[in-house]
Amino acid sequence: MADSGKTQGRGAWGSKLGFTLAAAGSAVGLGNIWKFPYITGENGGGLFVLIYLLCIAVIGVPIMIAEIMIGRRAQRAPVDAITKLTGRENTAWSMVGWMGVVAGFIILSFYSVVAGWSMNYGLMSIGRVFQDKTPEEIQSLFGVLFTSGGINLFWHLAFMLIVVLIVKSGIQGGIERWSTRLMPVLFLMMGVLVVDAMFQDGFGEAVNFVFGFHTDKLTSKGVLEALGHSFFTLSLGMGAMLTYGSYLGKKDDIVKSSIAISLLDTGVALMACLVMFPIIFSFGMSEQAGPGLVFVSMPIAFSQMPGGLLLSILFFFLLFFAALTSAVSLLEVVVATVIDQLGWTRKRAVFVMGSAIFLFGVPSALSGVEWFSSNWEALFGRNFFDTFDYLASNWLLPLGGLMIALFVGWAVPKEVAAAEFSAEQDGELEGGRLVLFKVWHITLKFVVPLAVLLLFLYSVGVITEDMLPGVASE
Ligand code: PHE
């Protein structure tokens, strides 16, 4: 590898804040606002949330530190980064990098479809479509959208185009610029929505639901769902944080940044619950609406509440911005790898890979189209969309996270890891930081592998519900 030539012109973050906001932008996404509230609802709130927080702290944060570390040390996209740290090409570890690219490809292809719905709903809000409609009519609006191939393809294309345009402009000019613009707006919108939610009748009930200690609906499956989701929501296990870390300078504190990013991500997820559940409860709707919570229950509530028009516009644009900054990081992993491996220009890599991902996402966009998806569903038991979501969240990301933990825990020399763990690259480790380092290193070596192994054994049915202790079964 010709080192200097490749490093030059790769791009770098303009500021520490820029990196933090871009990484938080990657983490905060549909996972926080669309998925977390509905899986919290399905799993009965309370204890599920607590276990999720534990997964973030014990498994998520350590892996995030490990990923950013590999990226910064190597200053390369995943595949090359691992080659560089091992000093050998095509070892079994390089698989991690390639898997990440595949995962990015798969996730973005269906992510873009849901993101497209958020654009559609944002515009429908502006067009006052939900006002003076009955709940049944609003419900059927979603049905119309879901089953219309043309509309889905249109929004999928529109969303991918925006993502392509941002990533094309590079690290500082594209990703950092848009993250530093959109993320503060997102936090502000979230704040407004939370304050409004505090005045809803159902606020107390919602707080109790999210933070109270309810064990009644949680099953072992829910525990593993919390674990799987902690990878997805923190953008771990496919090299997104690794790639963003590769544009990071020597002076930054990886440990502090990882904690900040995780706190922001968790904060937004909890706030999303505090925005949605008060409204859901105030209107006597079920918290168990599943994926339809955002696209059916919320518009129904917005159509009936004072100020609902403005709130719905805020809400769906929030969802769109959150999805956009995450999608950008998904495409960046694929693009950065192609630039590293094939020596393509950024522009070419972005257009070719963006188009490929768009095409790959076509089946997901057509998931609700009966004649198209019925055969697939008969074969795999779920539509395209759910198949990809399941594959990514339950298999690819945990497997990627496991390999990253094993790689940094066992293969990377401990001195190298220590040098990255200190407050700035190659600094000294002492006092509390040294203790933290030791705990972190042991977590990567043993705790993360064990947790992921359990997840897999459960997924393939070697471990079943009644073999696991503790939580209530259905
Ligand atoms: N973290 C994003 C979300 O919560 C999704 C994502 C996963 C983004 C993996 C990048 C990599 O929506």
Tab-separated table of C-alpha atoms and ligand atoms in Angstrom:
chain	number	residue	atom	x	y	z
A	1	MET	CA	0.000	0.000	0.000
A	2	ALA	CA	1.334	3.399	-0.952
A	3	ASP	CA	0.617	5.075	2.299
A	4	SER	CA	0.969	8.798	1.929
A	5	GLY	CA	-0.702	8.980	-1.439
A	6	LYS	CA	-3.830	7.323	-0.153
A	7	THR	CA	-4.097	9.295	3.037
A	8	GLN	CA	-3.811	12.614	1.295
A	9	GLY	CA	-7.060	14.009	0.069
A	10	ARG	CA	-9.138	11.508	2.034
A	11	GLY	CA	-10.792	14.355	3.871
A	12	ALA	CA	-10.937	15.097	7.583
A	13	TRP	CA	-13.401	16.638	10.022
A	14	GLY	CA	-13.102	20.397	10.332
A	15	SER	CA	-13.771	20.399	14.055
A	16	LYS	CA	-14.383	18.142	16.996
A	17	LEU	CA	-17.984	19.318	17.195
A	18	GLY	CA	-18.364	18.484	13.519
A	19	PHE	CA	-17.297	14.907	14.148
A	20	THR	CA	-19.528	14.522	17.196
A	21	LEU	CA	-22.572	15.857	15.367
A	22	ALA	CA	-21.907	13.748	12.284
A	23	ALA	CA	-21.514	10.609	14.384
A	24	ALA	CA	-24.580	11.499	16.447
A	25	GLY	CA	-26.354	12.111	13.150
A	26	SER	CA	-25.458	8.600	12.084
A	27	ALA	CA	-26.665	7.140	15.366
A	28	VAL	CA	-29.880	9.143	15.698
A	29	GLY	CA	-32.194	7.878	13.001
A	30	LEU	CA	-35.289	5.881	12.222
A	31	GLY	CA	-34.038	3.459	14.854
A	32	ASN	CA	-34.650	6.059	17.549
A	33	ILE	CA	-37.859	7.669	16.441
A	34	TRP	CA	-39.629	4.989	14.444
A	35	LYS	CA	-38.390	1.667	15.807
A	36	PHE	CA	-37.500	2.226	19.466
A	37	PRO	CA	-40.920	3.565	20.546
A	38	TYR	CA	-42.784	0.746	18.834
A	39	ILE	CA	-40.600	-2.045	20.206
A	40	THR	CA	-40.846	-0.398	23.629
A	41	GLY	CA	-44.616	-0.459	23.228
A	42	GLU	CA	-44.645	-4.094	22.153
A	43	ASN	CA	-42.415	-5.155	25.035
A	44	GLY	CA	-44.385	-3.367	27.719
A	45	GLY	CA	-42.062	-0.405	28.410
A	46	GLY	CA	-40.276	-0.150	31.778
A	47	LEU	CA	-37.995	-3.121	32.194
A	48	PHE	CA	-37.380	-3.336	28.468
A	49	VAL	CA	-36.096	0.248	28.506
A	50	LEU	CA	-33.845	-0.509	31.455
A	51	ILE	CA	-32.334	-3.539	29.726
A	52	TYR	CA	-31.856	-1.518	26.577
A	53	LEU	CA	-29.974	1.144	28.564
A	54	LEU	CA	-27.785	-1.574	30.061
A	55	CYS	CA	-27.016	-2.986	26.607
A	56	ILE	CA	-26.024	0.481	25.406
A	57	ALA	CA	-23.724	1.078	28.382
A	58	VAL	CA	-22.151	-2.370	28.692
A	59	ILE	CA	-22.013	-3.552	25.068
A	60	GLY	CA	-22.641	-0.541	22.829
A	61	VAL	CA	-20.274	2.081	24.199
A	62	PRO	CA	-17.280	-0.305	24.409
A	63	ILE	CA	-17.776	-1.396	20.789
A	64	MET	CA	-18.160	2.183	19.654
A	65	ILE	CA	-14.829	3.077	21.261
A	66	ALA	CA	-13.263	0.058	19.542
A	67	GLU	CA	-14.642	0.985	16.123
A	68	ILE	CA	-13.642	4.634	16.206
A	69	MET	CA	-10.230	3.566	17.467
A	70	ILE	CA	-9.542	1.234	14.541
A	71	GLY	CA	-10.575	3.952	12.121
A	72	ARG	CA	-8.463	6.685	13.639
A	73	ARG	CA	-5.364	4.519	14.001
A	74	ALA	CA	-5.506	3.350	10.386
A	75	GLN	CA	-7.005	6.447	8.695
A	76	ARG	CA	-8.740	4.092	6.274
A	77	ALA	CA	-12.161	2.665	5.465
A	78	PRO	CA	-12.968	-0.686	7.154
A	79	VAL	CA	-11.323	-3.241	4.843
A	80	ASP	CA	-7.998	-1.419	4.517
A	81	ALA	CA	-8.077	-0.301	8.139
A	82	ILE	CA	-8.045	-3.869	9.377
A	83	THR	CA	-5.388	-4.899	6.881
A	84	LYS	CA	-3.266	-2.021	8.052
A	85	LEU	CA	-3.578	-2.853	11.732
A	86	THR	CA	-2.820	-6.543	11.223
A	87	GLY	CA	-0.036	-5.809	8.762
A	88	ARG	CA	-1.336	-8.580	6.501
A	89	GLU	CA	-3.790	-8.554	3.620
A	90	ASN	CA	-6.846	-10.795	3.342
A	91	THR	CA	-6.772	-12.250	6.807
A	92	ALA	CA	-9.999	-13.599	8.246
A	93	TRP	CA	-10.372	-10.215	9.940
A	94	SER	CA	-10.766	-8.418	6.605
A	95	MET	CA	-14.105	-10.184	6.434
A	96	VAL	CA	-15.361	-7.673	8.997
A	97	GLY	CA	-14.732	-4.867	6.565
A	98	TRP	CA	-16.448	-6.597	3.672
A	99	MET	CA	-19.388	-7.634	5.789
A	100	GLY	CA	-19.786	-4.017	6.804
A	101	VAL	CA	-20.037	-2.954	3.193
A	102	VAL	CA	-22.642	-5.613	2.511
A	103	ALA	CA	-24.579	-4.592	5.628
A	104	GLY	CA	-24.448	-0.917	4.640
A	105	PHE	CA	-25.751	-1.809	1.212
A	106	ILE	CA	-28.607	-3.883	2.593
A	107	ILE	CA	-29.607	-1.506	5.387
A	108	LEU	CA	-29.608	1.602	3.218
A	109	SER	CA	-31.732	-0.138	0.582
A	110	PHE	CA	-34.703	-0.548	2.953
A	111	TYR	CA	-33.918	2.407	5.194
A	112	SER	CA	-34.423	4.678	2.222
A	113	VAL	CA	-37.937	3.343	1.704
A	114	VAL	CA	-39.080	4.230	5.243
A	115	ALA	CA	-37.249	7.544	4.997
A	116	GLY	CA	-39.232	8.123	1.819
A	117	TRP	CA	-42.461	7.599	3.763
A	118	SER	CA	-41.346	10.286	6.207
A	119	MET	CA	-40.896	12.718	3.303
A	120	ASN	CA	-44.307	11.791	1.990
A	121	TYR	CA	-45.877	12.294	5.425
A	122	GLY	CA	-44.027	15.580	5.927
A	123	LEU	CA	-45.510	16.927	2.714
A	124	MET	CA	-48.942	15.499	3.519
A	125	SER	CA	-48.777	17.353	6.835
A	126	ILE	CA	-48.010	20.602	5.093
A	127	GLY	CA	-50.879	19.906	2.694
A	128	ARG	CA	-53.208	19.472	5.706
A	129	VAL	CA	-54.098	16.014	4.501
A	130	PHE	CA	-54.704	14.598	7.994
A	131	GLN	CA	-56.866	17.420	9.265
A	132	ASP	CA	-60.580	16.637	9.222
A	133	LYS	CA	-60.067	12.973	8.323
A	134	THR	CA	-61.488	10.103	10.347
A	135	PRO	CA	-59.112	7.583	11.971
A	136	GLU	CA	-60.213	4.974	9.438
A	137	GLU	CA	-59.394	7.287	6.551
A	138	ILE	CA	-55.958	8.016	7.983
A	139	GLN	CA	-55.339	4.329	8.492
A	140	SER	CA	-56.210	3.641	4.900
A	141	LEU	CA	-53.882	6.439	3.704
A	142	PHE	CA	-50.998	4.352	4.976
A	143	GLY	CA	-52.424	1.303	3.261
A	144	VAL	CA	-52.571	3.205	-0.015
A	145	LEU	CA	-48.973	4.356	0.348
A	146	PHE	CA	-47.672	0.935	1.353
A	147	THR	CA	-49.311	-0.890	-1.509
A	148	SER	CA	-48.507	1.615	-4.209
A	149	GLY	CA	-45.290	0.622	-5.946
A	150	GLY	CA	-45.083	3.847	-7.943
A	151	ILE	CA	-45.290	6.191	-4.967
A	152	ASN	CA	-42.789	4.136	-3.005
A	153	LEU	CA	-40.334	4.068	-5.868
A	154	PHE	CA	-40.668	7.804	-6.324
A	155	TRP	CA	-39.833	8.602	-2.691
A	156	HIS	CA	-37.113	5.976	-2.529
A	157	LEU	CA	-35.476	7.643	-5.527
A	158	ALA	CA	-35.950	11.154	-4.162
A	159	PHE	CA	-34.412	10.235	-0.828
A	160	MET	CA	-31.442	8.422	-2.378
A	161	LEU	CA	-30.782	11.434	-4.605
A	162	ILE	CA	-30.495	13.746	-1.605
A	163	VAL	CA	-28.187	11.295	0.171
A	164	VAL	CA	-26.012	11.016	-2.945
A	165	LEU	CA	-25.737	14.797	-3.285
A	166	ILE	CA	-24.596	15.201	0.322
A	167	VAL	CA	-22.040	12.374	0.264
A	168	LYS	CA	-20.705	13.562	-3.084
A	169	SER	CA	-19.602	16.827	-1.476
A	170	GLY	CA	-17.213	14.979	0.812
A	171	ILE	CA	-16.476	14.927	4.499
A	172	GLN	CA	-16.310	18.590	5.421
A	173	GLY	CA	-18.258	20.085	2.553
A	174	GLY	CA	-21.040	17.515	2.615
A	175	ILE	CA	-21.420	15.289	5.657
A	176	GLU	CA	-20.091	17.667	8.308
A	177	ARG	CA	-21.779	20.701	6.866
A	178	TRP	CA	-25.189	19.066	6.764
A	179	SER	CA	-24.844	17.339	10.122
A	180	THR	CA	-23.949	20.589	11.856
A	181	ARG	CA	-26.973	22.222	10.255
A	182	LEU	CA	-29.537	19.493	10.706
A	183	MET	CA	-28.666	18.070	14.111
A	184	PRO	CA	-29.206	21.282	16.122
A	185	VAL	CA	-32.522	21.780	14.306
A	186	LEU	CA	-33.428	18.193	15.134
A	187	PHE	CA	-32.661	18.658	18.837
A	188	LEU	CA	-34.652	21.869	18.873
A	189	MET	CA	-37.672	20.248	17.212
A	190	MET	CA	-37.462	17.370	19.633
A	191	GLY	CA	-37.375	19.814	22.541
A	192	VAL	CA	-40.481	21.631	21.297
A	193	LEU	CA	-42.347	18.353	20.875
A	194	VAL	CA	-41.369	17.128	24.343
A	195	VAL	CA	-42.476	20.380	25.982
A	196	ASP	CA	-45.775	20.127	24.156
A	197	ALA	CA	-46.157	16.509	25.257
A	198	MET	CA	-45.770	17.542	28.898
A	199	PHE	CA	-49.091	19.316	28.613
A	200	GLN	CA	-50.905	16.263	27.293
A	201	ASP	CA	-53.176	14.383	29.676
A	202	GLY	CA	-51.363	11.147	29.040
A	203	PHE	CA	-47.922	12.467	30.010
A	204	GLY	CA	-47.903	10.975	33.503
A	205	GLU	CA	-49.050	7.633	32.189
A	206	ALA	CA	-46.368	7.750	29.510
A	207	VAL	CA	-43.584	8.513	31.997
A	208	ASN	CA	-44.772	5.634	34.109
A	209	PHE	CA	-44.928	3.368	31.081
A	210	VAL	CA	-41.387	4.194	29.929
A	211	PHE	CA	-39.625	4.453	33.288
A	212	GLY	CA	-41.807	2.381	35.618
A	213	PHE	CA	-40.743	-1.135	36.484
A	214	HIS	CA	-43.157	-3.259	34.454
A	215	THR	CA	-42.234	-6.840	33.878
A	216	ASP	CA	-45.513	-8.200	32.601
A	217	LYS	CA	-44.949	-8.175	28.832
A	218	LEU	CA	-41.209	-8.697	28.633
A	219	THR	CA	-40.009	-12.055	27.346
A	220	SER	CA	-36.466	-13.305	26.722
A	221	LYS	CA	-37.095	-12.489	23.112
A	222	GLY	CA	-37.575	-8.877	24.165
A	223	VAL	CA	-34.240	-8.913	25.984
A	224	LEU	CA	-32.487	-10.059	22.842
A	225	GLU	CA	-34.412	-7.538	20.799
A	226	ALA	CA	-33.008	-4.844	23.102
A	227	LEU	CA	-29.509	-6.164	22.505
A	228	GLY	CA	-29.928	-6.315	18.722
A	229	HIS	CA	-31.408	-2.856	18.660
A	230	SER	CA	-28.521	-1.388	20.632
A	231	PHE	CA	-26.229	-2.230	17.692
A	232	PHE	CA	-28.603	-0.764	15.152
A	233	THR	CA	-29.319	2.439	17.013
A	234	LEU	CA	-25.655	3.220	17.706
A	235	SER	CA	-24.702	2.411	14.085
A	236	LEU	CA	-22.344	-0.339	15.235
A	237	GLY	CA	-21.078	-3.507	13.650
A	238	MET	CA	-20.836	-2.385	10.032
A	239	GLY	CA	-18.015	0.119	10.061
A	240	ALA	CA	-19.963	3.397	10.068
A	241	MET	CA	-18.286	4.608	13.257
A	242	LEU	CA	-15.008	3.126	12.067
A	243	THR	CA	-15.203	5.100	8.833
A	244	TYR	CA	-16.152	8.328	10.613
A	245	GLY	CA	-13.288	7.695	13.040
A	246	SER	CA	-10.906	7.456	10.114
A	247	TYR	CA	-11.391	11.175	9.438
A	248	LEU	CA	-10.543	12.032	13.036
A	249	GLY	CA	-7.366	13.806	14.162
A	250	LYS	CA	-4.833	12.947	16.849
A	251	LYS	CA	-6.103	15.381	19.434
A	252	ASP	CA	-9.558	13.970	19.899
A	253	ASP	CA	-10.658	11.950	22.897
A	254	ILE	CA	-12.343	8.834	21.555
A	255	VAL	CA	-13.703	7.703	24.915
A	256	LYS	CA	-15.382	11.019	25.685
A	257	SER	CA	-16.778	11.311	22.168
A	258	SER	CA	-18.220	7.792	22.255
A	259	ILE	CA	-19.958	8.515	25.530
A	260	ALA	CA	-21.315	11.819	24.223
A	261	ILE	CA	-22.603	10.230	21.008
A	262	SER	CA	-24.278	7.407	22.921
A	263	LEU	CA	-25.879	9.820	25.374
A	264	LEU	CA	-27.274	11.941	22.560
A	265	ASP	CA	-28.604	8.864	20.805
A	266	THR	CA	-30.222	7.452	23.932
A	267	GLY	CA	-31.603	10.850	24.871
A	268	VAL	CA	-33.350	11.171	21.529
A	269	ALA	CA	-34.777	7.645	21.742
A	270	LEU	CA	-36.230	8.310	25.192
A	271	MET	CA	-37.536	11.706	24.116
A	272	ALA	CA	-39.225	10.099	21.134
A	273	CYS	CA	-41.084	7.862	23.587
A	274	LEU	CA	-41.998	10.846	25.726
A	275	VAL	CA	-43.359	12.610	22.655
A	276	MET	CA	-45.346	9.717	21.277
A	277	PHE	CA	-46.761	7.835	24.254
A	278	PRO	CA	-48.508	10.818	25.897
A	279	ILE	CA	-50.283	11.445	22.619
A	280	ILE	CA	-51.070	7.774	22.113
A	281	PHE	CA	-52.419	7.438	25.671
A	282	SER	CA	-54.318	10.730	25.625
A	283	PHE	CA	-56.216	9.522	22.590
A	284	GLY	CA	-56.857	6.119	24.050
A	285	MET	CA	-54.872	4.337	21.363
A	286	SER	CA	-52.851	1.163	21.792
A	287	GLU	CA	-49.141	1.390	22.450
A	288	GLN	CA	-48.794	-1.906	20.643
A	289	ALA	CA	-49.440	-0.627	17.142
A	290	GLY	CA	-46.047	-1.899	15.914
A	291	PRO	CA	-44.472	-0.269	12.869
A	292	GLY	CA	-47.708	1.642	12.270
A	293	LEU	CA	-47.228	3.666	15.459
A	294	VAL	CA	-45.485	6.521	13.649
A	295	PHE	CA	-47.393	6.439	10.373
A	296	VAL	CA	-50.890	5.636	11.580
A	297	SER	CA	-51.369	6.356	15.283
A	298	MET	CA	-49.489	9.641	15.269
A	299	PRO	CA	-51.299	11.210	12.287
A	300	ILE	CA	-54.628	10.168	13.813
A	301	ALA	CA	-53.707	11.970	17.010
A	302	PHE	CA	-52.363	14.993	15.130
A	303	SER	CA	-55.619	15.278	13.210
A	304	GLN	CA	-57.533	15.665	16.452
A	305	MET	CA	-55.334	17.748	18.705
A	306	PRO	CA	-55.017	21.522	18.974
A	307	GLY	CA	-51.891	22.664	17.135
A	308	GLY	CA	-51.772	19.253	15.483
A	309	LEU	CA	-51.021	20.695	12.073
A	310	LEU	CA	-47.815	22.391	13.161
A	311	LEU	CA	-46.802	19.497	15.394
A	312	SER	CA	-47.224	16.979	12.607
A	313	ILE	CA	-45.082	19.054	10.267
A	314	LEU	CA	-42.377	19.269	12.947
A	315	PHE	CA	-42.632	15.581	13.722
A	316	PHE	CA	-42.314	14.243	10.191
A	317	PHE	CA	-39.509	16.609	9.233
A	318	LEU	CA	-37.717	15.558	12.386
A	319	LEU	CA	-38.044	11.974	11.241
A	320	PHE	CA	-36.773	12.876	7.784
A	321	PHE	CA	-33.707	14.774	9.072
A	322	ALA	CA	-32.872	11.963	11.465
A	323	ALA	CA	-33.084	9.424	8.641
A	324	LEU	CA	-31.030	11.589	6.298
A	325	THR	CA	-27.933	11.941	8.485
A	326	SER	CA	-27.996	8.192	9.182
A	327	ALA	CA	-28.382	7.264	5.533
A	328	VAL	CA	-25.437	9.508	4.705
A	329	SER	CA	-23.220	7.442	7.013
A	330	LEU	CA	-24.435	4.194	5.482
A	331	LEU	CA	-23.532	5.350	1.985
A	332	GLU	CA	-20.213	6.783	3.203
A	333	VAL	CA	-19.020	3.354	4.391
A	334	VAL	CA	-19.654	1.847	0.970
A	335	VAL	CA	-18.189	4.830	-0.875
A	336	ALA	CA	-15.079	5.122	1.315
A	337	THR	CA	-14.377	1.425	0.796
A	338	VAL	CA	-14.699	1.672	-2.959
A	339	ILE	CA	-12.401	4.717	-2.973
A	340	ASP	CA	-9.801	2.855	-0.877
A	341	GLN	CA	-10.024	-0.450	-2.729
A	342	LEU	CA	-10.502	0.554	-6.330
A	343	GLY	CA	-8.984	4.026	-6.279
A	344	TRP	CA	-12.121	5.569	-7.771
A	345	THR	CA	-12.869	9.255	-7.396
A	346	ARG	CA	-15.463	10.136	-4.760
A	347	LYS	CA	-17.857	11.370	-7.405
A	348	ARG	CA	-17.766	8.160	-9.372
A	349	ALA	CA	-17.983	5.983	-6.277
A	350	VAL	CA	-20.996	7.928	-4.991
A	351	PHE	CA	-22.953	7.785	-8.245
A	352	VAL	CA	-22.241	4.155	-9.022
A	353	MET	CA	-22.834	2.860	-5.488
A	354	GLY	CA	-25.806	5.163	-4.902
A	355	SER	CA	-27.466	3.842	-8.060
A	356	ALA	CA	-26.678	0.257	-7.156
A	357	ILE	CA	-28.226	0.680	-3.717
A	358	PHE	CA	-31.273	2.337	-5.225
A	359	LEU	CA	-31.757	-0.676	-7.515
A	360	PHE	CA	-31.170	-3.108	-4.693
A	361	GLY	CA	-33.871	-1.301	-2.729
A	362	VAL	CA	-36.500	-1.650	-5.441
A	363	PRO	CA	-37.884	-4.927	-4.025
A	364	SER	CA	-38.199	-3.306	-0.582
A	365	ALA	CA	-40.025	-0.376	-2.113
A	366	LEU	CA	-42.429	-2.872	-3.670
A	367	SER	CA	-42.915	-4.816	-0.431
A	368	GLY	CA	-46.572	-3.879	-0.135
A	369	VAL	CA	-47.389	-4.688	-3.745
A	370	GLU	CA	-49.335	-7.908	-3.597
A	371	TRP	CA	-48.392	-9.599	-6.902
A	372	PHE	CA	-44.764	-8.743	-6.353
A	373	SER	CA	-44.186	-9.761	-2.780
A	374	SER	CA	-46.479	-12.716	-2.220
A	375	ASN	CA	-44.086	-15.348	-3.573
A	376	TRP	CA	-41.226	-14.052	-1.520
A	377	GLU	CA	-43.371	-14.020	1.570
A	378	ALA	CA	-44.518	-17.552	0.943
A	379	LEU	CA	-40.876	-18.576	0.758
A	380	PHE	CA	-39.355	-16.624	3.645
A	381	GLY	CA	-42.322	-15.895	5.871
A	382	ARG	CA	-41.754	-12.130	5.767
A	383	ASN	CA	-41.747	-9.484	3.057
A	384	PHE	CA	-38.526	-8.174	1.470
A	385	PHE	CA	-38.391	-5.273	3.741
A	386	ASP	CA	-38.672	-7.263	6.951
A	387	THR	CA	-36.300	-9.905	5.619
A	388	PHE	CA	-33.563	-7.320	5.171
A	389	ASP	CA	-34.299	-5.621	8.472
A	390	TYR	CA	-34.161	-8.967	10.276
A	391	LEU	CA	-30.979	-10.022	8.493
A	392	ALA	CA	-29.212	-6.773	9.364
A	393	SER	CA	-30.355	-6.189	12.944
A	394	ASN	CA	-30.319	-9.778	14.136
A	395	TRP	CA	-27.344	-11.161	12.267
A	396	LEU	CA	-25.039	-8.832	10.365
A	397	LEU	CA	-24.630	-6.045	12.925
A	398	PRO	CA	-24.201	-8.272	16.008
A	399	LEU	CA	-21.774	-10.482	14.082
A	400	GLY	CA	-19.826	-7.418	12.921
A	401	GLY	CA	-19.811	-6.027	16.454
A	402	LEU	CA	-18.614	-9.352	17.809
A	403	MET	CA	-15.740	-9.482	15.351
A	404	ILE	CA	-14.729	-5.908	16.093
A	405	ALA	CA	-14.714	-6.656	19.821
A	406	LEU	CA	-12.642	-9.815	19.293
A	407	PHE	CA	-10.300	-7.988	16.948
A	408	VAL	CA	-9.547	-5.131	19.322
A	409	GLY	CA	-9.647	-7.350	22.414
A	410	TRP	CA	-7.419	-10.143	21.140
A	411	ALA	CA	-5.651	-9.201	17.900
A	412	VAL	CA	-4.701	-5.538	18.237
A	413	PRO	CA	-1.646	-5.139	20.518
A	414	LYS	CA	-2.742	-3.919	23.925
A	415	GLU	CA	-0.289	-0.978	23.771
A	416	VAL	CA	-1.887	0.256	20.572
A	417	ALA	CA	-5.349	0.090	22.099
A	418	ALA	CA	-4.076	1.854	25.214
A	419	ALA	CA	-2.478	4.607	23.141
A	420	GLU	CA	-5.821	5.256	21.447
A	421	PHE	CA	-7.783	5.056	24.665
A	422	SER	CA	-5.992	7.968	26.332
A	423	ALA	CA	-7.308	11.510	26.131
A	424	GLU	CA	-5.386	12.119	22.923
A	425	GLN	CA	-3.627	9.760	20.568
A	426	ASP	CA	-0.464	8.235	22.079
A	427	GLY	CA	-0.991	9.977	25.419
A	428	GLU	CA	-0.411	8.410	28.834
A	429	LEU	CA	-3.017	6.266	30.566
A	430	GLU	CA	-3.239	6.875	34.274
A	431	GLY	CA	-5.627	7.063	37.226
A	432	GLY	CA	-9.309	6.560	36.484
A	433	ARG	CA	-8.681	6.303	32.768
A	434	LEU	CA	-6.358	3.358	33.313
A	435	VAL	CA	-8.973	1.529	35.371
A	436	LEU	CA	-11.568	2.298	32.727
A	437	PHE	CA	-9.238	0.928	30.077
A	438	LYS	CA	-8.842	-2.358	31.920
A	439	VAL	CA	-12.581	-2.771	32.373
A	440	TRP	CA	-13.178	-1.912	28.743
A	441	HIS	CA	-10.564	-4.369	27.500
A	442	ILE	CA	-12.028	-7.231	29.519
A	443	THR	CA	-15.524	-6.315	28.318
A	444	LEU	CA	-14.403	-6.598	24.709
A	445	LYS	CA	-12.604	-9.878	25.303
A	446	PHE	CA	-15.315	-11.685	27.234
A	447	VAL	CA	-18.583	-9.870	27.894
A	448	VAL	CA	-19.414	-8.793	24.346
A	449	PRO	CA	-18.656	-12.215	22.803
A	450	LEU	CA	-20.768	-13.963	25.410
A	451	ALA	CA	-23.734	-11.646	24.940
A	452	VAL	CA	-23.669	-11.955	21.164
A	453	LEU	CA	-23.283	-15.708	21.374
A	454	LEU	CA	-26.436	-15.888	23.490
A	455	LEU	CA	-28.251	-13.761	20.923
A	456	PHE	CA	-27.257	-16.149	18.140
A	457	LEU	CA	-28.060	-19.319	20.027
A	458	TYR	CA	-31.467	-17.900	20.739
A	459	SER	CA	-31.988	-16.814	17.128
A	460	VAL	CA	-31.273	-20.291	15.776
A	461	GLY	CA	-33.421	-21.904	18.439
A	462	VAL	CA	-30.700	-23.716	20.411
A	463	ILE	CA	-31.795	-21.703	23.426
A	464	THR	CA	-35.531	-21.380	23.849
A	465	GLU	CA	-37.765	-19.199	25.934
A	466	ASP	CA	-38.374	-21.712	28.728
A	467	MET	CA	-34.655	-22.396	29.206
A	468	LEU	CA	-34.024	-18.769	30.154
A	469	PRO	CA	-34.675	-17.620	33.694
A	470	GLY	CA	-36.190	-14.508	35.059
A	471	VAL	CA	-38.468	-12.578	32.835
A	472	ALA	CA	-42.117	-13.370	32.374
A	473	SER	CA	-43.171	-15.473	29.448
A	474	GLU	CA	-46.195	-14.760	27.345
B	1	PHE	N1	-28.312	4.198	13.760
B	1	PHE	C1	-29.251	4.373	12.715
B	1	PHE	C2	-30.656	4.502	13.322
B	1	PHE	O1	-30.818	4.397	14.511
B	1	PHE	C3	-29.210	3.274	11.692
B	1	PHE	C4	-27.854	2.907	11.225
B	1	PHE	C5	-27.377	1.620	11.417
B	1	PHE	C6	-27.024	3.851	10.610
B	1	PHE	C7	-26.097	1.264	11.024
B	1	PHE	C8	-25.748	3.517	10.208
B	1	PHE	C9	-25.287	2.217	10.436
B	1	PHE	O2	-31.601	4.676	12.622
